[in-house]
Amino acid sequence: MRLTRQRRLLIPMAAAAVVGLALTGCTGDEAAGNKADTDCAPYESYGSFDSGTEVSVYGTISDTEADLLNESWKDFETCTGIDVKYEPSKEFETQINVRAQGGNPPDIAIFPQPGLFAAQVDGGYIKKPSQAVVDNATKFWSEDWQKYGTVNDEIWGAPLMASVKGYVWYSPATFEENGWEVPTTLDELATLTADIQKSGAVDKPWCVGFASGDATGWPGTDWVEDFVLREQGPDVYDQWVTNEVKFTDPKIQGAFDSVGDYIRNPDYVNGGLGGVDSIATTEFGDAGLPILDGTCALHHQATFYEGFWPEGTTVAEDGDVWAFLLPGTEAGASAVTGGGEIVGKYRDADEVDALQTYLSTDTWANNRVKLGGVISANNGLDPENASSELLKTAVATLQDPNTTFRFDASDLMPGAVGAGSFWKGMVDWIGGKSTADTTTFIQDSWPQ
Amino acid sequence: MTTADLIGKILQLVGGVAIFAAVVGLILFFIDKAPKRGRDVLQLIAFLAPAVILLGIGLVYPAIRTGIAAFANKSGEFIGLDNFVWMFTQPEALITLRNTIIWVILVPTISTVIGLAYANFIDRSRGEKIYKSLIFMPFAISFVGAGIIWKFVYEYRPEGRDQIGLLNQIMVWLGQEPVLWLQTAPMNTILLIIVMIWVQTGFAVVVLSASIKGIPAEQLEAAELDGTNGWQRFTNVVLPGIRGALVVVVTTISIATLKVFDIVRTMTGGNFETSVVANEMYTQAFRALEPGRGSALALILFVLVLPIVVYNVRVLRKQKEIR
Amino acid sequence: MTYTPVEIPLDDETKKEFQRGFNADGTKAARVKKRLTSRTATIVSLIIAVIWIIPTFGLFISSFRPEELIKTTGWWTIFQNPGFTLDNYKEVLFSSSSSSPQLGAYFVNSLAITIPVVVFATVLAAMAAYALAWIPFKGAGWIFIVIFALQIVPLQMALIPLLQMFTTWILPIQRFVHDIIPIIPEQSYVQVWIAHTIFGLPLAIFLLHNFISEIPGELIEAARVDGANHGQIFLRIILPLSVPILASFAIFQFLWVWNDLLVALVFSGGTPDVAPLTQRLAELTGNRGQEWQRLTAAAFISLIVPLIVFFSLQRYFVRGLLAGSTKG
């Protein structure tokens, strides 16, 4: 009895062990780079370290993008001897706080929100960067961008990558067929939308999706941010971020209403996806796809949406889909919102400084952008390195001295608003709640 | 992973368990050899201390900290009842509280009733193990996984297009229009509750089935000889025999229900009037970085669980009296 | 888990009762069974089982369908819209990412985290439950109630204080062990083990106490009269008689730990040295959650081990060892 009992338990355990071992065999260690084959000239200034020197890096960038990130500092590792251990986490926003407070932070963290970065600096967790990092930050980034790594008038970290929001995706072929033109002002956009609706060539002019798991609503905040920046200008935008201009201010409510003219209008949405009420539960990633089957003409989303089109879709000015920047009130006025990351360090050590410095250089920016998929606002970046036509235009926009760049407002606001009531407010608002009630709700949640 | 890593991991696993076994073994061995005087106290300490110490540092201390934090603001200054005032002046505070109460009433009752019926029906029937495994499977899926599975069931596509959600397909088959289920309050709360019931019934079945097997066959047979029908046997023999297990099941599921937030987060993110207290707590403490508000909500959860605690205390007292 | 057969002095009556309990599948029971399983009961349980399995079944079918089909047609139209692919599984199992290249490593980690935690929590809880139920002392009731109430403490609230304590006390020990035995990484499993054990204890003690306290007092009295101490009573009477509930709890604990992501994230340091499968699977769904067809496959991969455990432990609670001695 006892024997059989043990044997019966053994079999499944052995089976589990075999599965485990088989999985183990599937992948091996990465081959270490060979110093002799690598051009180490750009890395000489960082010095060389004993083998086994590790720097841990923590961030939100995961999956294939994490691979590219690792790739971007491979030569650096080979030449300096530093072993960079990157750990991606989707729970970064909550975990970084837990780890810092728990006394077990990573050496370097890549923050997608300047607000969170500033909170960590205020909490006394982030260490002062080396002078080299500060110098690079001032040398390679515009003043707008430097601001996002600056807390209490001191630079605590340099930016890393960037994305440009406020693009409107469309199908050049559909536009040509119907004789539609890319608008150059917001008024033209309104006319274009009305024309599209009247023509009946597509189901509805716009397709929109707010759903994004527990962050549902953020695509809506992007809409409002774009309209605040374009209609009210950067100064009001900055005051709005710090709550000097309140959500209930007519300027902000006006932006809500302008957005509402498009996406709360049952004649204008939701192309191929249903009515206005379908917006809140349409996954933002799927929301633009009706453009491909011709049931929707316009979709508002950032540069990263390039990666969301199904395989085989050409993203080009004469391809299947292309995007224009949401125009300003006047033609030629270039004001864009966008996102990016700030790099902060948690440990004072030469190897940590070396990596943080490297990440703030144009060398890194070019290395990473060459690998594809992303861009950076680093001035030293050669736009030709960008992997696609769209990204090249985005880099050009970022590097254009006439461009007014503003960081995604919700990422700069306190978490209770920027990652809470603003999202929720947008969901309620698209569900029919009035602009006045919605803005009051968001304003009331601003931490005192 | 290199072979060395694997050996290191196996070493840790075996080493960890071996050290633990050795320590526990030594404790049990030596307490029986302890001097007669004070042996009872020593034995008590040896049995109870490991758990109590671990709980003390891991849960009691944080619980007290949470209690204090509920009366403080972000920077740790005492602000009295402000967090509670904020909580109840939230526009949706009452809806959230109402939802939590609906959850904690419906989930334990329905899971337990279905679980009990099922456990009773399949008891000693052919294929009992398979039956049990089928209903147990959801319990083996994480809450997030369960949320995803059911989101799939409730998925909406506009009328006239192929539905990919089963529920809306059924609506279409019945000649109705597809519905945006997760947005339609108050139906959506019920639909989320169904997910939790789906998960927890497996737990109820496993515990109740084990308990039903504890009822002696001759008791059932005696009842049968008395000419009772199935229902009478169930109420007169089975139910009293498993009362203890029922209390355990209802209590455990109630507490799990009060604490669950992953389902709500995954499926609606707390929008469309579906939020529950636990979800608000998580949002405030970890998304909004307002630990004071989060702690205040945690205290509310504690208040909600008090009736369950009191009930269990009474059961415990009665049990002691019988003994 | 093996157990030593009960070797305690019992009066004949009790023994007979035990025998009857053990023979529950014998002839008498067979006769009862016939009457109990009516047709209605079978049909109702069949319906419940089918309703319960449909959502999972749909997901299972979907996990073999190409992404395009999943997003455009229902899984029940599989015959009208045929399409079969193993890509979803391939991506989950073999997509190698240099930041976290080895699914196998995560798999081993999950086992190495879960198995010890199940042992620790079950044993410690059984000891505490025994003490609370059968060692009479003042305040036993209150301690039990406090432990019971601790179930409601949201573990999110406990993470930071616990991590602070671990960083101060456990981390130096881990470093020390790493220096002596380099094969054991600095970031070892110890922190995750302790954290999970703590979070599992309140429910474990609550469940086990309810069953252990129902063991007939006569058994324990008889042993005490015979000169047995608490240590012996625990090993010889309590543990063998509690096998069904211990097995049940072991399964539950296994599932919670296996499916956990939060505790592992905080205490594993997230490195492939310690991080479990759930963490890898969570990453696989893409930066913005767009790759959710992978989730269908991932869900089934992470489901395999819990089911194996369930099946292998199931036979420990098919027969109530307390049969014949419960107060009816």
PDB file of N, CA and C in Angstrom, chain A residues 334-384:
ATOM      1  N   SER A 334       3.606  74.208 -34.883  1.00  0.00           N
ATOM      2  CA  SER A 334       3.969  72.848 -34.530  1.00  0.00           C
ATOM      3  C   SER A 334       4.072  72.688 -33.019  1.00  0.00           C
ATOM      4  N   ALA A 335       3.054  72.127 -32.448  1.00  0.00           N
ATOM      5  CA  ALA A 335       3.081  71.834 -31.017  1.00  0.00           C
ATOM      6  C   ALA A 335       2.691  70.378 -30.846  1.00  0.00           C
ATOM      7  N   VAL A 336       3.555  69.608 -30.220  1.00  0.00           N
ATOM      8  CA  VAL A 336       3.227  68.190 -30.069  1.00  0.00           C
ATOM      9  C   VAL A 336       3.333  67.769 -28.618  1.00  0.00           C
ATOM     10  N   THR A 337       2.533  66.773 -28.264  1.00  0.00           N
ATOM     11  CA  THR A 337       2.683  66.118 -26.977  1.00  0.00           C
ATOM     12  C   THR A 337       3.404  64.806 -27.224  1.00  0.00           C
ATOM     13  N   GLY A 338       3.960  64.283 -26.189  1.00  0.00           N
ATOM     14  CA  GLY A 338       4.653  63.011 -26.353  1.00  0.00           C
ATOM     15  C   GLY A 338       5.037  62.432 -25.021  1.00  0.00           C
ATOM     16  N   GLY A 339       5.735  61.305 -25.099  1.00  0.00           N
ATOM     17  CA  GLY A 339       6.178  60.644 -23.882  1.00  0.00           C
ATOM     18  C   GLY A 339       7.648  60.334 -23.963  1.00  0.00           C
ATOM     19  N   GLY A 340       8.160  59.732 -22.930  1.00  0.00           N
ATOM     20  CA  GLY A 340       9.565  59.371 -22.918  1.00  0.00           C
ATOM     21  C   GLY A 340       9.951  58.806 -21.563  1.00  0.00           C
ATOM     22  N   GLU A 341      11.229  58.561 -21.370  1.00  0.00           N
ATOM     23  CA  GLU A 341      11.676  58.005 -20.096  1.00  0.00           C
ATOM     24  C   GLU A 341      12.776  58.870 -19.494  1.00  0.00           C
ATOM     25  N   ILE A 342      12.876  58.793 -18.184  1.00  0.00           N
ATOM     26  CA  ILE A 342      13.957  59.453 -17.452  1.00  0.00           C
ATOM     27  C   ILE A 342      14.734  58.368 -16.707  1.00  0.00           C
ATOM     28  N   VAL A 343      16.067  58.466 -16.719  1.00  0.00           N
ATOM     29  CA  VAL A 343      16.897  57.446 -16.072  1.00  0.00           C
ATOM     30  C   VAL A 343      17.389  57.965 -14.729  1.00  0.00           C
ATOM     31  N   GLY A 344      17.107  57.241 -13.675  1.00  0.00           N
ATOM     32  CA  GLY A 344      17.572  57.632 -12.344  1.00  0.00           C
ATOM     33  C   GLY A 344      18.425  56.539 -11.739  1.00  0.00           C
ATOM     34  N   LYS A 345      19.356  56.924 -10.871  1.00  0.00           N
ATOM     35  CA  LYS A 345      20.196  55.886 -10.258  1.00  0.00           C
ATOM     36  C   LYS A 345      19.959  55.807  -8.757  1.00  0.00           C
ATOM     37  N   TYR A 346      20.133  54.615  -8.206  1.00  0.00           N
ATOM     38  CA  TYR A 346      19.862  54.385  -6.796  1.00  0.00           C
ATOM     39  C   TYR A 346      21.114  54.006  -6.007  1.00  0.00           C
ATOM     40  N   ARG A 347      22.255  53.839  -6.717  1.00  0.00           N
ATOM     41  CA  ARG A 347      23.459  53.401  -5.996  1.00  0.00           C
ATOM     42  C   ARG A 347      24.634  54.223  -6.479  1.00  0.00           C
ATOM     43  N   ASP A 348      25.441  54.688  -5.550  1.00  0.00           N
ATOM     44  CA  ASP A 348      26.650  55.417  -5.899  1.00  0.00           C
ATOM     45  C   ASP A 348      27.779  54.428  -6.124  1.00  0.00           C
ATOM     46  N   ALA A 349      28.165  54.261  -7.378  1.00  0.00           N
ATOM     47  CA  ALA A 349      29.301  53.389  -7.680  1.00  0.00           C
ATOM     48  C   ALA A 349      29.787  53.756  -9.067  1.00  0.00           C
ATOM     49  N   ASP A 350      31.059  53.541  -9.322  1.00  0.00           N
ATOM     50  CA  ASP A 350      31.628  53.932 -10.610  1.00  0.00           C
ATOM     51  C   ASP A 350      30.941  53.231 -11.766  1.00  0.00           C
ATOM     52  N   GLU A 351      30.612  51.931 -11.581  1.00  0.00           N
ATOM     53  CA  GLU A 351      30.019  51.207 -12.700  1.00  0.00           C
ATOM     54  C   GLU A 351      28.603  51.710 -12.996  1.00  0.00           C
ATOM     55  N   VAL A 352      27.891  52.127 -11.941  1.00  0.00           N
ATOM     56  CA  VAL A 352      26.545  52.661 -12.151  1.00  0.00           C
ATOM     57  C   VAL A 352      26.636  53.998 -12.888  1.00  0.00           C
ATOM     58  N   ASP A 353      27.579  54.836 -12.449  1.00  0.00           N
ATOM     59  CA  ASP A 353      27.782  56.110 -13.128  1.00  0.00           C
ATOM     60  C   ASP A 353      28.135  55.896 -14.598  1.00  0.00           C
ATOM     61  N   ALA A 354      28.998  54.904 -14.843  1.00  0.00           N
ATOM     62  CA  ALA A 354      29.427  54.647 -16.217  1.00  0.00           C
ATOM     63  C   ALA A 354      28.219  54.339 -17.090  1.00  0.00           C
ATOM     64  N   LEU A 355      27.335  53.465 -16.605  1.00  0.00           N
ATOM     65  CA  LEU A 355      26.169  53.093 -17.417  1.00  0.00           C
ATOM     66  C   LEU A 355      25.218  54.280 -17.576  1.00  0.00           C
ATOM     67  N   GLN A 356      24.982  54.990 -16.477  1.00  0.00           N
ATOM     68  CA  GLN A 356      24.052  56.127 -16.564  1.00  0.00           C
ATOM     69  C   GLN A 356      24.575  57.176 -17.537  1.00  0.00           C
ATOM     70  N   THR A 357      25.892  57.380 -17.521  1.00  0.00           N
ATOM     71  CA  THR A 357      26.490  58.342 -18.449  1.00  0.00           C
ATOM     72  C   THR A 357      26.317  57.864 -19.889  1.00  0.00           C
ATOM     73  N   TYR A 358      26.626  56.580 -20.096  1.00  0.00           N
ATOM     74  CA  TYR A 358      26.492  56.034 -21.452  1.00  0.00           C
ATOM     75  C   TYR A 358      25.072  56.215 -21.982  1.00  0.00           C
ATOM     76  N   LEU A 359      24.083  55.954 -21.125  1.00  0.00           N
ATOM     77  CA  LEU A 359      22.687  56.058 -21.573  1.00  0.00           C
ATOM     78  C   LEU A 359      22.309  57.491 -21.933  1.00  0.00           C
ATOM     79  N   SER A 360      23.061  58.467 -21.418  1.00  0.00           N
ATOM     80  CA  SER A 360      22.708  59.857 -21.704  1.00  0.00           C
ATOM     81  C   SER A 360      23.439  60.403 -22.934  1.00  0.00           C
ATOM     82  N   THR A 361      24.266  59.579 -23.592  1.00  0.00           N
ATOM     83  CA  THR A 361      25.036  60.084 -24.735  1.00  0.00           C
ATOM     84  C   THR A 361      24.297  59.913 -26.056  1.00  0.00           C
ATOM     85  N   ASP A 362      24.825  60.617 -27.067  1.00  0.00           N
ATOM     86  CA  ASP A 362      24.297  60.429 -28.415  1.00  0.00           C
ATOM     87  C   ASP A 362      24.711  59.063 -28.963  1.00  0.00           C
ATOM     88  N   THR A 363      25.838  58.530 -28.458  1.00  0.00           N
ATOM     89  CA  THR A 363      26.262  57.194 -28.901  1.00  0.00           C
ATOM     90  C   THR A 363      25.169  56.176 -28.618  1.00  0.00           C
ATOM     91  N   TRP A 364      24.664  56.216 -27.390  1.00  0.00           N
ATOM     92  CA  TRP A 364      23.612  55.258 -27.055  1.00  0.00           C
ATOM     93  C   TRP A 364      22.369  55.499 -27.905  1.00  0.00           C
ATOM     94  N   ALA A 365      21.978  56.774 -27.997  1.00  0.00           N
ATOM     95  CA  ALA A 365      20.746  57.085 -28.735  1.00  0.00           C
ATOM     96  C   ALA A 365      20.822  56.538 -30.153  1.00  0.00           C
ATOM     97  N   ASN A 366      21.972  56.763 -30.810  1.00  0.00           N
ATOM     98  CA  ASN A 366      22.104  56.247 -32.180  1.00  0.00           C
ATOM     99  C   ASN A 366      22.118  54.729 -32.211  1.00  0.00           C
ATOM    100  N   ASN A 367      22.842  54.132 -31.258  1.00  0.00           N
ATOM    101  CA  ASN A 367      22.888  52.669 -31.207  1.00  0.00           C
ATOM    102  C   ASN A 367      21.496  52.068 -31.075  1.00  0.00           C
ATOM    103  N   ARG A 368      20.713  52.649 -30.179  1.00  0.00           N
ATOM    104  CA  ARG A 368      19.396  52.076 -29.919  1.00  0.00           C
ATOM    105  C   ARG A 368      18.438  52.346 -31.076  1.00  0.00           C
ATOM    106  N   VAL A 369      18.438  53.554 -31.592  1.00  0.00           N
ATOM    107  CA  VAL A 369      17.491  53.908 -32.650  1.00  0.00           C
ATOM    108  C   VAL A 369      17.765  53.085 -33.906  1.00  0.00           C
ATOM    109  N   LYS A 370      19.059  52.822 -34.153  1.00  0.00           N
ATOM    110  CA  LYS A 370      19.440  51.987 -35.295  1.00  0.00           C
ATOM    111  C   LYS A 370      18.774  50.613 -35.233  1.00  0.00           C
ATOM    112  N   LEU A 371      18.591  50.107 -34.016  1.00  0.00           N
ATOM    113  CA  LEU A 371      18.013  48.759 -33.866  1.00  0.00           C
ATOM    114  C   LEU A 371      16.531  48.738 -34.227  1.00  0.00           C
ATOM    115  N   GLY A 372      15.921  49.907 -34.295  1.00  0.00           N
ATOM    116  CA  GLY A 372      14.556  49.961 -34.812  1.00  0.00           C
ATOM    117  C   GLY A 372      13.463  50.122 -33.784  1.00  0.00           C
ATOM    118  N   GLY A 373      12.347  50.708 -34.241  1.00  0.00           N
ATOM    119  CA  GLY A 373      11.134  50.740 -33.426  1.00  0.00           C
ATOM    120  C   GLY A 373      10.948  51.949 -32.544  1.00  0.00           C
ATOM    121  N   VAL A 374      12.042  52.637 -32.171  1.00  0.00           N
ATOM    122  CA  VAL A 374      11.888  53.766 -31.261  1.00  0.00           C
ATOM    123  C   VAL A 374      12.680  54.965 -31.768  1.00  0.00           C
ATOM    124  N   ILE A 375      12.439  56.105 -31.130  1.00  0.00           N
ATOM    125  CA  ILE A 375      13.245  57.288 -31.413  1.00  0.00           C
ATOM    126  C   ILE A 375      13.648  57.923 -30.094  1.00  0.00           C
ATOM    127  N   SER A 376      14.473  58.944 -30.192  1.00  0.00           N
ATOM    128  CA  SER A 376      14.888  59.657 -29.005  1.00  0.00           C
ATOM    129  C   SER A 376      14.896  61.134 -29.338  1.00  0.00           C
ATOM    130  N   ALA A 377      14.783  61.948 -28.294  1.00  0.00           N
ATOM    131  CA  ALA A 377      14.822  63.388 -28.520  1.00  0.00           C
ATOM    132  C   ALA A 377      16.250  63.903 -28.409  1.00  0.00           C
ATOM    133  N   ASN A 378      17.203  63.007 -28.294  1.00  0.00           N
ATOM    134  CA  ASN A 378      18.606  63.380 -28.188  1.00  0.00           C
ATOM    135  C   ASN A 378      19.031  64.144 -29.452  1.00  0.00           C
ATOM    136  N   ASN A 379      19.616  65.325 -29.246  1.00  0.00           N
ATOM    137  CA  ASN A 379      19.985  66.158 -30.406  1.00  0.00           C
ATOM    138  C   ASN A 379      21.058  65.516 -31.269  1.00  0.00           C
ATOM    139  N   GLY A 380      21.847  64.657 -30.658  1.00  0.00           N
ATOM    140  CA  GLY A 380      22.926  64.031 -31.403  1.00  0.00           C
ATOM    141  C   GLY A 380      22.456  62.891 -32.281  1.00  0.00           C
ATOM    142  N   LEU A 381      21.147  62.636 -32.277  1.00  0.00           N
ATOM    143  CA  LEU A 381      20.627  61.507 -33.045  1.00  0.00           C
ATOM    144  C   LEU A 381      20.550  61.854 -34.530  1.00  0.00           C
ATOM    145  N   ASP A 382      21.062  60.951 -35.345  1.00  0.00           N
ATOM    146  CA  ASP A 382      20.975  61.129 -36.792  1.00  0.00           C
ATOM    147  C   ASP A 382      19.620  60.603 -37.259  1.00  0.00           C
ATOM    148  N   PRO A 383      18.741  61.484 -37.785  1.00  0.00           N
ATOM    149  CA  PRO A 383      17.379  61.045 -38.148  1.00  0.00           C
ATOM    150  C   PRO A 383      17.401  59.865 -39.108  1.00  0.00           C
ATOM    151  N   GLU A 384      18.468  59.762 -39.899  1.00  0.00           N
ATOM    152  CA  GLU A 384      18.533  58.666 -40.866  1.00  0.00           C
ATOM    153  C   GLU A 384      18.602  57.302 -40.182  1.00  0.00           C
TER     154      GLU A 384
END
